Amino acid sequence: MEPLQLLLLSGALSLLSAVQAEGPKLIPARSWQLLGDWNIVRWAGNMPIPEKRKAHPLPPFMFAINKLKKLEFRMNIMKPIGCIQFKLPLDEHSEPGLFFTWWRHKIYISLLPGKKHAIASFKDKVDNILHQMMMLMGRTLDEDAEAVKVFVDFVNSTGLKRTDMVHPNHVGACKLPPKS
């Protein structure tokens, strides 16, 4: 996985304040609600990622509390030497659903009703260009038509198009080590 994909994944963890017009009420997430294993069900964005990289398999990821008592995003990524674990600590803001990366990027994460799916979003200007990234994440890879519909509506509300969405492959991706 290239650095752009790392930016995609960390950035994908941010942007949600824009949607919630119609449809189910999204619930701003707190750290303790995010703990555990997740999968990227869909993602969308306008980050400069080559088309062939967008199709690369995406592994599951997890949120855990690290030694510094901070929420941490963990995902194995493929490098020429094999799978390595990428870790991104997140500072939880007093505003529910808002997290900051160490780069000070804002990431919004909201749970869908039922708390088995969430939407993470990121929006920031880089070199005067607005970049946005969002992902629908689920506790499993099972398709949930209502969750996908909410995500499609969210993507459309940000100015991106449904054609900007990616349904990632998961076969062949680096897996997280089993819990001990």
mmCIF file of C-alpha atoms in Angstrom, residues 4-164:
data_model
loop_
_atom_site.group_PDB
_atom_site.id
_atom_site.type_symbol
_atom_site.label_atom_id
_atom_site.label_comp_id
_atom_site.label_asym_id
_atom_site.label_seq_id
_atom_site.Cartn_x
_atom_site.Cartn_y
_atom_site.Cartn_z
ATOM 1 C CA LEU A 4 -1.438 7.920 -0.681
ATOM 2 C CA GLN A 5 -3.513 4.957 0.430
ATOM 3 C CA LEU A 6 -2.398 5.548 4.018
ATOM 4 C CA LEU A 7 -3.577 9.110 3.653
ATOM 5 C CA LEU A 8 -6.804 7.765 2.172
ATOM 6 C CA LEU A 9 -7.373 5.457 5.103
ATOM 7 C CA SER A 10 -6.423 7.929 7.788
ATOM 8 C CA GLY A 11 -8.249 10.681 5.953
ATOM 9 C CA ALA A 12 -11.210 8.423 5.435
ATOM 10 C CA LEU A 13 -11.471 8.373 9.196
ATOM 11 C CA SER A 14 -13.086 12.217 8.862
ATOM 12 C CA LEU A 15 -16.072 14.796 7.200
ATOM 13 C CA LEU A 16 -19.490 13.901 8.583
ATOM 14 C CA SER A 17 -20.812 17.275 9.663
ATOM 15 C CA ALA A 18 -22.315 17.931 6.228
ATOM 16 C CA VAL A 19 -25.017 15.266 5.848
ATOM 17 C CA GLN A 20 -27.948 14.276 8.100
ATOM 18 C CA ALA A 21 -30.633 16.002 6.024
ATOM 19 C CA GLU A 22 -32.926 13.018 5.529
ATOM 20 C CA GLY A 23 -32.735 9.397 6.477
ATOM 21 C CA PRO A 24 -31.751 7.834 9.775
ATOM 22 C CA LYS A 25 -30.211 9.948 12.491
ATOM 23 C CA LEU A 26 -26.464 9.466 12.651
ATOM 24 C CA ILE A 27 -25.023 9.202 16.159
ATOM 25 C CA PRO A 28 -21.663 10.895 16.815
ATOM 26 C CA ALA A 29 -19.303 8.153 17.998
ATOM 27 C CA ARG A 30 -17.283 8.050 21.195
ATOM 28 C CA SER A 31 -14.037 6.093 21.512
ATOM 29 C CA TRP A 32 -15.512 3.247 23.513
ATOM 30 C CA GLN A 33 -18.201 2.654 20.873
ATOM 31 C CA LEU A 34 -15.601 2.154 18.144
ATOM 32 C CA LEU A 35 -13.411 -0.427 19.871
ATOM 33 C CA GLY A 36 -12.983 -3.699 18.039
ATOM 34 C CA ASP A 37 -12.813 -4.993 14.486
ATOM 35 C CA TRP A 38 -14.168 -3.146 11.433
ATOM 36 C CA ASN A 39 -14.190 -3.532 7.652
ATOM 37 C CA ILE A 40 -14.282 -0.930 4.905
ATOM 38 C CA VAL A 41 -17.541 -1.653 3.075
ATOM 39 C CA ARG A 42 -17.369 1.310 0.663
ATOM 40 C CA TRP A 43 -15.260 4.420 0.337
ATOM 41 C CA ALA A 44 -15.324 7.548 -1.785
ATOM 42 C CA GLY A 45 -13.180 10.587 -2.213
ATOM 43 C CA ASN A 46 -11.358 12.909 -4.528
ATOM 44 C CA MET A 47 -7.851 12.257 -3.270
ATOM 45 C CA PRO A 48 -5.217 11.886 -6.034
ATOM 46 C CA ILE A 49 -5.015 8.088 -6.022
ATOM 47 C CA PRO A 50 -4.216 6.222 -9.253
ATOM 48 C CA GLU A 51 -7.162 4.169 -10.544
ATOM 49 C CA LYS A 52 -5.237 0.876 -10.325
ATOM 50 C CA ARG A 53 -4.461 1.529 -6.619
ATOM 51 C CA LYS A 54 -8.147 2.114 -5.835
ATOM 52 C CA ALA A 55 -8.854 -1.518 -6.684
ATOM 53 C CA HIS A 56 -6.283 -2.938 -4.251
ATOM 54 C CA PRO A 57 -7.738 -5.216 -1.570
ATOM 55 C CA LEU A 58 -8.414 -3.563 1.780
ATOM 56 C CA PRO A 59 -7.861 -5.535 4.967
ATOM 57 C CA PRO A 60 -9.983 -5.325 8.087
ATOM 58 C CA PHE A 61 -8.865 -2.800 10.677
ATOM 59 C CA MET A 62 -9.455 -2.258 14.339
ATOM 60 C CA PHE A 63 -9.757 0.468 16.916
ATOM 61 C CA ALA A 64 -7.993 -0.198 20.201
ATOM 62 C CA ILE A 65 -6.808 1.804 23.185
ATOM 63 C CA ASN A 66 -3.013 2.173 23.090
ATOM 64 C CA LYS A 67 -0.514 2.431 25.956
ATOM 65 C CA LEU A 68 -1.066 6.206 26.107
ATOM 66 C CA LYS A 69 -4.805 5.594 26.672
ATOM 67 C CA LYS A 70 -5.686 7.017 23.245
ATOM 68 C CA LEU A 71 -7.898 5.548 20.588
ATOM 69 C CA GLU A 72 -5.734 4.013 17.890
ATOM 70 C CA PHE A 73 -6.568 2.953 14.336
ATOM 71 C CA ARG A 74 -4.646 -0.219 13.379
ATOM 72 C CA MET A 75 -4.421 -1.834 9.959
ATOM 73 C CA ASN A 76 -1.957 -4.154 8.301
ATOM 74 C CA ILE A 77 -0.687 -2.785 5.016
ATOM 75 C CA MET A 78 1.243 -4.487 2.245
ATOM 76 C CA LYS A 79 4.820 -3.346 1.659
ATOM 77 C CA PRO A 80 7.510 -4.959 -0.490
ATOM 78 C CA ILE A 81 8.828 -6.674 2.655
ATOM 79 C CA GLY A 82 5.374 -8.069 3.503
ATOM 80 C CA CYS A 83 2.534 -7.010 5.775
ATOM 81 C CA ILE A 84 3.318 -4.383 8.401
ATOM 82 C CA GLN A 85 1.016 -2.832 10.947
ATOM 83 C CA PHE A 86 0.109 0.840 10.475
ATOM 84 C CA LYS A 87 -1.011 2.613 13.643
ATOM 85 C CA LEU A 88 -2.656 6.021 13.835
ATOM 86 C CA PRO A 89 -3.412 7.460 17.290
ATOM 87 C CA LEU A 90 -6.517 9.624 17.444
ATOM 88 C CA ASP A 91 -7.235 12.335 19.978
ATOM 89 C CA GLU A 92 -10.896 12.444 20.936
ATOM 90 C CA HIS A 93 -12.308 15.964 21.017
ATOM 91 C CA SER A 94 -14.911 17.075 23.554
ATOM 92 C CA GLU A 95 -17.340 17.350 20.617
ATOM 93 C CA PRO A 96 -18.771 13.831 20.180
ATOM 94 C CA GLY A 97 -17.763 12.204 16.919
ATOM 95 C CA LEU A 98 -14.741 14.440 16.325
ATOM 96 C CA PHE A 99 -11.208 13.036 16.402
ATOM 97 C CA PHE A 100 -7.839 14.536 15.480
ATOM 98 C CA THR A 101 -4.842 12.825 13.918
ATOM 99 C CA TRP A 102 -1.341 13.849 14.941
ATOM 100 C CA TRP A 103 -1.297 15.867 11.687
ATOM 101 C CA ARG A 104 -4.251 17.795 13.203
ATOM 102 C CA HIS A 105 -6.626 16.521 10.523
ATOM 103 C CA LYS A 106 -10.227 16.409 11.709
ATOM 104 C CA ILE A 107 -11.978 13.084 11.386
ATOM 105 C CA TYR A 108 -15.700 12.762 12.019
ATOM 106 C CA ILE A 109 -17.112 9.354 12.844
ATOM 107 C CA SER A 110 -20.823 8.720 13.298
ATOM 108 C CA LEU A 111 -22.645 5.487 13.958
ATOM 109 C CA LEU A 112 -25.709 4.448 12.013
ATOM 110 C CA PRO A 113 -28.699 3.213 14.040
ATOM 111 C CA GLY A 114 -27.956 -0.301 15.247
ATOM 112 C CA LYS A 115 -24.260 0.597 15.708
ATOM 113 C CA LYS A 116 -23.032 -2.123 13.318
ATOM 114 C CA HIS A 117 -22.081 0.460 10.682
ATOM 115 C CA ALA A 118 -20.479 3.880 10.825
ATOM 116 C CA ILE A 119 -19.424 6.623 8.463
ATOM 117 C CA ALA A 120 -15.999 8.209 8.850
ATOM 118 C CA SER A 121 -15.138 11.341 6.935
ATOM 119 C CA PHE A 122 -12.336 13.794 6.283
ATOM 120 C CA LYS A 123 -12.299 17.158 4.538
ATOM 121 C CA ASP A 124 -9.300 19.482 4.238
ATOM 122 C CA LYS A 125 -7.591 21.852 1.841
ATOM 123 C CA VAL A 126 -4.169 20.807 0.622
ATOM 124 C CA ASP A 127 -2.348 23.234 -1.683
ATOM 125 C CA ASN A 128 -5.614 25.175 -2.047
ATOM 126 C CA ILE A 129 -7.453 22.074 -3.305
ATOM 127 C CA LEU A 130 -10.347 20.691 -1.272
ATOM 128 C CA HIS A 131 -9.758 16.991 -0.601
ATOM 129 C CA GLN A 132 -12.420 14.815 0.926
ATOM 130 C CA MET A 133 -12.585 11.168 1.811
ATOM 131 C CA MET A 134 -15.267 9.120 3.449
ATOM 132 C CA MET A 135 -15.889 5.480 4.207
ATOM 133 C CA LEU A 136 -18.712 3.251 5.237
ATOM 134 C CA MET A 137 -17.356 0.842 7.794
ATOM 135 C CA GLY A 138 -19.083 -2.221 9.180
ATOM 136 C CA ARG A 139 -18.494 -4.762 11.901
ATOM 137 C CA THR A 140 -18.814 -7.442 9.184
ATOM 138 C CA LEU A 141 -18.613 -7.535 5.394
ATOM 139 C CA ASP A 142 -22.287 -8.487 5.151
ATOM 140 C CA GLU A 143 -24.178 -6.168 2.815
ATOM 141 C CA ASP A 144 -26.689 -3.910 4.540
ATOM 142 C CA ALA A 145 -28.823 -2.149 1.925
ATOM 143 C CA GLU A 146 -29.958 0.585 4.334
ATOM 144 C CA ALA A 147 -26.389 1.377 5.445
ATOM 145 C CA VAL A 148 -25.222 1.549 1.815
ATOM 146 C CA LYS A 149 -28.172 3.833 0.946
ATOM 147 C CA VAL A 150 -27.286 6.189 3.807
ATOM 148 C CA PHE A 151 -23.680 6.231 2.622
ATOM 149 C CA VAL A 152 -24.673 6.932 -1.003
ATOM 150 C CA ASP A 153 -26.839 9.842 0.194
ATOM 151 C CA PHE A 154 -23.934 11.086 2.300
ATOM 152 C CA VAL A 155 -21.513 10.901 -0.640
ATOM 153 C CA ASN A 156 -23.983 12.774 -2.857
ATOM 154 C CA SER A 157 -24.446 15.476 -0.195
ATOM 155 C CA THR A 158 -20.711 16.233 -0.230
ATOM 156 C CA GLY A 159 -20.643 17.047 -3.931
ATOM 157 C CA LEU A 160 -19.018 13.768 -4.930
ATOM 158 C CA LYS A 161 -20.818 11.422 -7.301
ATOM 159 C CA ARG A 162 -21.969 7.872 -6.802
ATOM 160 C CA THR A 163 -19.437 6.963 -9.502
ATOM 161 C CA ASP A 164 -16.685 8.182 -7.134
#
